[in-house]
Amino acid sequence: MSNQVLTDSGVSSAARSMTICCGSTDDDDRMTNETYFSEEGTCDSSDEYDTDLDLPLNARSPPPETPDEDKLDVVCRKVYRSACSRQTPVMTYPQRRIEDGLSNRTLHLKYRTMGCNAMRPLSVALTNNLRVERLDLQYADMKAEGVKDLATALSDNITVSYLNLGNNDIGTEGAKWVAYLLLKNRLIKHLNIEGNKLTDNAAPHLAMVLEHNTSLSILDLSHNEFCDNGPKLIAAALGLNTGLETFRMSWNHIRGKGAVAICQSLKYNETLKLLDVSMNGFGYEGSVAMAEALKVNISLRELDMSSNRITWKGALIISGGLKDNNGLEILRLGKNPLSTTGCMDITEAITYPDCNVKFLDLTGVSILAENEVLADAIRMRKDFRFLHGGIVLTPDVLGERIARKKDHMEILMEYMRKTCIRPIEIIRDYDKTVNFKVAQDNFVERLVRANVPLHRFEMRALARAIIENDSIQNKDKIDYMKLVESVTEQILQDRIRIKSEKREVRKTKQHHKRILASGLPQVLYDRGEGRDSKQRSSRTSGSPSMSAINFSRLDLGTMSYTSLPSVPDVNRNIQSFESSLILGQKNVVNTHVPKPRVISMCADLGDQGKKKKKKKSKLVRKKKTKSKTHVETWISRSK
């Protein structure tokens, strides 16, 4: 369209006409063409310009209206003020930081002591707020009551995707409401609940979230008080999770069975990319489980096991898993007692072609110069970064592996096996009298001519060892029978040594099996290994099928696995969980009235004492059968 030319009076009249158009709808019927343009502000009707000013009034569209935030109430400032004024028993004064933050994408309230009273008006305002996407409430002193108000409000929110509730001392009660929020709201992707004094009692609620929530991608449980049974339950649900990508559980008390379970969950999880379990006590048990998991897992990209009491023995075991892993790119093992031997084992594992580690962090651990040379060789082949605690000249005494020094006779035996020489052939060339005896010098000369890998002084020591128990007459000569006895004795010693080494290897394997059995048993997941993507997809698609975890297989001690959802319908279970949080536990009244028993007059009365005992035994059996959990009944039906 060509440019339009208007006079000054025409512009002013057009502006007045637009203000009239944006007025009330009652004046629309009384508006005429003179309303838009006066006689003084006529438009140039030249052919060079194309304009729609000559169109009738009903054919023109008024300019679009800009939305009014106050009318739409997107920010909910008025809602926040009214909620503060209605606060009981004490009115809460509105905070300027909150009023200004409700219109921003990030509501930053860190280190701001909110308390429970100040959280209620904020929760009411966040219910229908459409601006806030990141909510930071770290160190806000919310407690469990504040989390309850926030969870009920954010369950209907459609914009918040980042939630930071760290260091608020919410405890187990607050963890219940966090689980309620994540089961209702599937838009939150990042959750931080570190430093909230969460114990093993909060693990069932978090495990419920990990099992059913597929939208959460980052979860931080650091700086809490999880021990053994809690991580074991969380790991069981982590193996089924299909959405989590970053999981941090550092600075806890995880060791033993809990550490093994966390590592074993990596066998079944196919989406996790970052695992941070630093500042725990994984030790030797965790190293064994992690090595087995690395042989199977291909999705993990970063692993942080710093400060976990991993020794040189654990480093050797982890290196065995690294050789077969082709997915891990960042490995952090700093501040562990690895010793120079363990560092060399880890670096040698990275030289394997299947290993794709690009960054190795051994901060606080000293290495040898040979280790740095090996790292330079890796850099020539691929992009590789290496951090360590400095280079030392001598290896550490702890963990140093010294090769077993072979005996002189053992070296001779290896040579005889390699060249297929019999003992008689060693002395036959120098036995002129055929009495099966030869002098020491001739024996040594025969070994030198045969290129036996021994020095002359070692050969003389071998000759003296052969004739040391011989008679005085044959002190300077080697008897053939004595040589055969020495060879036979060496063969027996080798057999004993090999058997003892095999016995040690067998004991180590059995010990590793016991360690792995203490974590997540293989029959825990009824649907098989984590590689079965079809079964996993049917589990997460909401189909009416039973929970994929057989929690009755877990040895949780005093904890109960019945607090987890065990019915097939997940939505129904979430509703029951919500009602139990809000209304509390329901008291079930038994309205069943037993029918009167018909007694036959012709029946033999017998011993009434025995009948009472039989009745008691039947009642005990009924109680035992009724004590079966819902999970076990569904397992039996599925079979």
XYZ file of N, CA, C and O in Angstrom, residues 392-488:
388
model
N 54.992 -37.019 42.631
C 55.963 -37.441 43.638
C 57.008 -38.329 42.968
O 56.778 -38.907 41.898
N 58.170 -38.458 43.616
C 59.278 -39.205 43.021
C 59.224 -40.689 43.336
O 59.669 -41.513 42.542
N 58.693 -41.028 44.503
C 58.656 -42.435 44.920
C 57.203 -42.874 45.081
O 56.349 -42.079 45.469
N 56.919 -44.115 44.786
C 55.539 -44.599 44.933
C 55.151 -44.735 46.404
O 55.996 -44.865 47.282
N 53.853 -44.713 46.644
C 53.349 -44.906 48.000
C 53.575 -46.339 48.443
O 53.418 -47.291 47.666
N 53.920 -46.493 49.709
C 54.122 -47.839 50.250
C 52.793 -48.571 50.336
O 52.693 -49.764 50.022
N 51.739 -47.843 50.771
C 50.410 -48.456 50.837
C 49.883 -48.688 49.426
O 49.854 -47.772 48.597
N 49.483 -49.897 49.170
C 48.929 -50.230 47.870
C 49.939 -50.596 46.818
O 49.547 -50.914 45.681
N 51.219 -50.548 47.142
C 52.224 -50.879 46.137
C 52.211 -52.377 45.863
O 52.326 -53.204 46.775
N 52.078 -52.719 44.602
C 52.042 -54.129 44.198
C 53.419 -54.540 43.680
O 53.861 -54.079 42.620
N 54.076 -55.392 44.452
C 55.410 -55.882 44.090
C 55.271 -57.265 43.476
O 54.612 -58.144 44.054
N 55.836 -57.442 42.322
C 55.744 -58.732 41.643
C 56.456 -59.825 42.438
O 57.486 -59.582 43.079
N 55.902 -61.013 42.434
C 56.491 -62.141 43.159
C 57.820 -62.532 42.518
O 57.913 -62.717 41.310
N 58.837 -62.633 43.342
C 60.155 -62.985 42.845
C 60.229 -64.493 42.624
O 59.976 -65.286 43.534
N 60.609 -64.891 41.436
C 60.639 -66.303 41.086
C 61.933 -66.946 41.575
O 62.995 -66.333 41.573
N 61.805 -68.189 41.954
C 62.952 -68.977 42.395
C 63.797 -69.374 41.175
O 63.315 -69.419 40.042
N 65.116 -69.704 41.445
C 66.000 -70.096 40.342
C 65.525 -71.385 39.673
O 65.559 -71.507 38.443
N 65.085 -72.332 40.483
C 64.581 -73.581 39.924
C 63.307 -73.359 39.122
O 63.066 -74.016 38.096
N 62.463 -72.387 39.567
C 61.235 -72.093 38.827
C 61.561 -71.513 37.448
O 60.907 -71.851 36.455
N 62.596 -70.673 37.369
C 63.001 -70.125 36.075
C 63.544 -71.226 35.167
O 63.274 -71.271 33.967
N 64.302 -72.145 35.755
C 64.826 -73.273 34.981
C 63.692 -74.156 34.480
O 63.719 -74.648 33.333
N 62.675 -74.355 35.323
C 61.536 -75.174 34.915
C 60.771 -74.524 33.761
O 60.326 -75.210 32.824
N 60.589 -73.206 33.813
C 59.912 -72.514 32.711
C 60.701 -72.665 31.411
O 60.108 -72.832 30.337
N 62.035 -72.605 31.534
C 62.859 -72.773 30.334
C 62.737 -74.199 29.793
O 62.669 -74.414 28.565
N 62.715 -75.173 30.679
C 62.601 -76.567 30.250
C 61.249 -76.828 29.588
O 61.168 -77.584 28.600
N 60.178 -76.232 30.097
C 58.855 -76.400 29.468
C 58.821 -75.716 28.099
O 58.201 -76.229 27.152
N 59.472 -74.561 28.008
C 59.449 -73.801 26.763
C 60.226 -74.509 25.658
O 59.803 -74.524 24.499
N 61.386 -75.096 26.012
C 62.251 -75.741 25.012
C 62.072 -77.255 24.952
O 62.757 -77.911 24.157
N 61.186 -77.785 25.789
C 60.899 -79.232 25.800
C 62.174 -80.039 26.070
O 62.511 -81.007 25.346
N 62.914 -79.677 27.092
C 64.140 -80.380 27.483
C 63.860 -81.172 28.758
O 63.249 -80.654 29.696
N 64.349 -82.381 28.805
C 64.230 -83.214 30.004
C 65.426 -82.974 30.925
O 66.498 -82.539 30.474
N 65.312 -83.294 32.219
C 66.435 -83.069 33.144
C 67.685 -83.854 32.773
O 68.808 -83.388 32.986
N 67.507 -85.037 32.195
C 68.681 -85.839 31.873
C 69.505 -85.208 30.749
O 70.726 -85.397 30.667
N 68.861 -84.433 29.886
C 69.580 -83.824 28.778
C 70.472 -82.676 29.234
O 71.351 -82.244 28.491
N 70.238 -82.169 30.436
C 71.076 -81.080 30.929
C 72.472 -81.582 31.298
O 73.476 -80.894 31.084
N 72.580 -82.801 31.833
C 73.875 -83.312 32.296
C 74.428 -84.404 31.386
O 75.498 -84.943 31.639
N 73.708 -84.769 30.310
C 74.160 -85.889 29.480
C 75.421 -85.543 28.695
O 76.304 -86.389 28.519
N 75.569 -84.312 28.245
C 76.735 -83.966 27.431
C 78.036 -84.011 28.225
O 79.105 -84.244 27.657
N 77.973 -83.784 29.532
C 79.188 -83.746 30.361
C 79.340 -85.016 31.208
O 80.237 -85.100 32.014
N 78.445 -85.975 31.038
C 78.552 -87.227 31.794
C 79.330 -88.239 30.946
O 78.762 -89.066 30.225
N 80.688 -88.213 31.027
C 81.537 -89.078 30.209
C 81.528 -90.515 30.709
O 81.613 -91.457 29.924
N 81.416 -90.676 32.023
C 81.476 -92.036 32.595
C 80.108 -92.695 32.706
O 80.003 -93.822 33.181
N 79.060 -92.003 32.312
C 77.672 -92.493 32.332
C 77.291 -92.966 33.731
O 76.691 -94.034 33.920
N 77.706 -92.226 34.744
C 77.295 -92.538 36.120
C 76.262 -91.530 36.637
O 76.005 -91.455 37.830
N 75.696 -90.727 35.712
C 74.644 -89.748 36.042
C 75.110 -88.735 37.076
O 74.350 -88.342 37.963
N 76.365 -88.307 36.928
C 76.908 -87.271 37.799
C 77.724 -86.312 36.958
O 78.384 -86.720 36.007
N 77.691 -85.024 37.340
C 78.411 -83.999 36.603
C 78.897 -82.960 37.594
O 78.262 -82.712 38.636
N 80.044 -82.334 37.284
C 80.604 -81.327 38.171
C 79.779 -80.038 38.108
O 79.045 -79.780 37.152
N 79.945 -79.202 39.164
C 79.190 -77.949 39.230
C 79.553 -77.012 38.082
O 78.678 -76.387 37.486
N 80.885 -76.919 37.790
C 81.305 -76.014 36.718
C 80.746 -76.456 35.369
O 80.311 -75.608 34.564
N 80.741 -77.770 35.130
C 80.169 -78.262 33.877
C 78.654 -78.019 33.806
O 78.093 -77.714 32.743
N 78.011 -78.150 34.944
C 76.557 -77.899 34.993
C 76.249 -76.433 34.673
O 75.335 -76.122 33.884
N 77.053 -75.542 35.257
C 76.852 -74.109 34.987
C 77.164 -73.793 33.529
O 76.455 -73.007 32.883
N 78.235 -74.416 32.991
C 78.584 -74.177 31.599
C 77.491 -74.681 30.654
O 77.207 -74.055 29.623
N 76.876 -75.794 31.020
C 75.770 -76.326 30.194
C 74.579 -75.367 30.203
O 73.945 -75.145 29.172
N 74.272 -74.758 31.343
C 73.162 -73.801 31.415
C 73.465 -72.526 30.625
O 72.570 -71.939 30.009
N 74.749 -72.112 30.635
C 75.112 -70.907 29.883
C 74.980 -71.154 28.378
O 74.468 -70.308 27.627
N 75.441 -72.345 27.929
C 75.328 -72.681 26.512
C 73.867 -72.824 26.074
O 73.521 -72.541 24.925
N 73.007 -73.212 26.972
C 71.582 -73.376 26.649
C 70.811 -72.060 26.710
O 69.607 -72.035 26.448
N 71.485 -70.952 27.076
C 70.845 -69.628 27.157
C 69.691 -69.597 28.171
O 68.625 -69.025 27.925
N 69.912 -70.218 29.284
C 68.924 -70.152 30.378
C 68.944 -68.733 30.937
O 70.018 -68.178 31.205
N 67.797 -68.063 31.143
C 67.762 -66.661 31.616
C 68.168 -66.526 33.078
O 67.374 -66.123 33.938
N 69.422 -66.862 33.378
C 69.965 -66.729 34.730
C 71.402 -66.210 34.629
O 72.119 -66.515 33.663
N 71.822 -65.461 35.650
C 73.212 -65.041 35.721
C 74.080 -66.193 36.249
O 73.553 -67.187 36.782
N 75.394 -66.072 36.091
C 76.290 -67.150 36.521
C 76.213 -67.367 38.027
O 76.223 -68.516 38.488
N 76.130 -66.294 38.792
C 76.057 -66.477 40.250
C 74.735 -67.134 40.638
O 74.653 -67.879 41.624
N 73.665 -66.869 39.876
C 72.383 -67.528 40.144
C 72.453 -69.008 39.764
O 71.855 -69.864 40.449
N 73.183 -69.335 38.696
C 73.337 -70.744 38.315
C 74.134 -71.500 39.364
O 73.822 -72.659 39.682
N 75.213 -70.870 39.911
C 75.981 -71.533 40.966
C 75.130 -71.728 42.221
O 75.228 -72.761 42.905
N 74.282 -70.720 42.531
C 73.391 -70.874 43.685
C 72.401 -72.007 43.449
O 72.068 -72.763 44.381
N 71.939 -72.168 42.234
C 71.033 -73.272 41.911
C 71.741 -74.610 42.061
O 71.170 -75.577 42.603
N 72.988 -74.689 41.616
C 73.742 -75.947 41.755
C 73.976 -76.280 43.211
O 73.873 -77.456 43.619
N 74.292 -75.267 44.021
C 74.505 -75.539 45.455
C 73.203 -75.975 46.122
O 73.219 -76.812 47.028
N 72.076 -75.423 45.685
C 70.798 -75.824 46.278
C 70.444 -77.261 45.926
O 69.788 -77.962 46.703
N 70.882 -77.733 44.768
C 70.565 -79.100 44.376
C 71.357 -80.106 45.186
O 70.860 -81.167 45.575
N 72.648 -79.816 45.466
C 73.524 -80.797 46.124
C 73.698 -80.501 47.612
O 74.575 -81.093 48.235
N 72.896 -79.598 48.177
C 73.122 -79.230 49.579
C 72.831 -80.380 50.535
O 73.446 -80.478 51.598
N 71.953 -81.288 50.159
C 71.623 -82.411 51.036
C 72.298 -83.710 50.597
O 71.961 -84.778 51.097
N 73.236 -83.586 49.687
C 73.896 -84.795 49.188
C 75.012 -85.220 50.151
O 75.387 -84.499 51.074
N 75.566 -86.377 49.881
C 76.636 -86.901 50.745
C 77.932 -86.126 50.518
O 78.048 -85.347 49.579
N 78.909 -86.370 51.380
C 80.184 -85.641 51.302
C 80.964 -86.037 50.058
O 81.663 -85.237 49.464
N 80.841 -87.307 49.631
C 81.609 -87.737 48.470
C 81.154 -87.011 47.198
O 81.949 -86.758 46.312
N 79.837 -86.686 47.099
C 79.305 -86.055 45.898
C 79.090 -84.549 46.096
O 78.170 -83.970 45.524
N 79.946 -83.947 46.945
C 79.734 -82.533 47.263
C 80.012 -81.648 46.080
O 79.382 -80.609 45.913
N 80.985 -82.023 45.209
C 81.337 -81.180 44.081
C 80.603 -81.575 42.806
O 80.803 -80.938 41.768
N 79.803 -82.594 42.856
C 79.106 -83.065 41.666
C 77.592 -83.097 41.901
O 77.122 -83.235 43.019
N 76.859 -82.966 40.778
C 75.397 -82.967 40.815
C 74.928 -84.336 40.374
O 75.268 -84.812 39.288
N 74.145 -84.954 41.211
C 73.593 -86.270 40.914
C 72.295 -86.099 40.118
O 71.497 -85.197 40.367
N 72.072 -86.994 39.173
C 70.860 -86.922 38.353
C 69.615 -87.144 39.197
O 68.589 -86.469 39.008
N 69.654 -88.082 40.123
C 68.508 -88.355 40.973
C 68.156 -87.130 41.823
O 66.978 -86.821 42.050
N 69.230 -86.448 42.284
C 68.979 -85.252 43.083
C 68.345 -84.157 42.227
O 67.482 -83.406 42.691
N 68.750 -84.051 40.971
C 68.157 -83.068 40.075
C 66.683 -83.386 39.815
O 65.821 -82.485 39.801
N 66.381 -84.660 39.633
C 64.982 -85.061 39.409
C 64.137 -84.767 40.643
O 62.990 -84.310 40.551
N 64.681 -85.014 41.842
C 63.939 -84.715 43.068
C 63.673 -83.211 43.201
O 62.582 -82.793 43.625
N 64.659 -82.379 42.842
C 64.468 -80.927 42.908
C 63.388 -80.465 41.924
O 62.560 -79.600 42.242
N 63.395 -81.069 40.723
C 62.369 -80.717 39.743
C 60.985 -81.142 40.230
O 59.998 -80.388 40.115
N 60.892 -82.328 40.807
C 59.598 -82.795 41.318
C 59.100 -81.921 42.457
O 57.903 -81.587 42.543
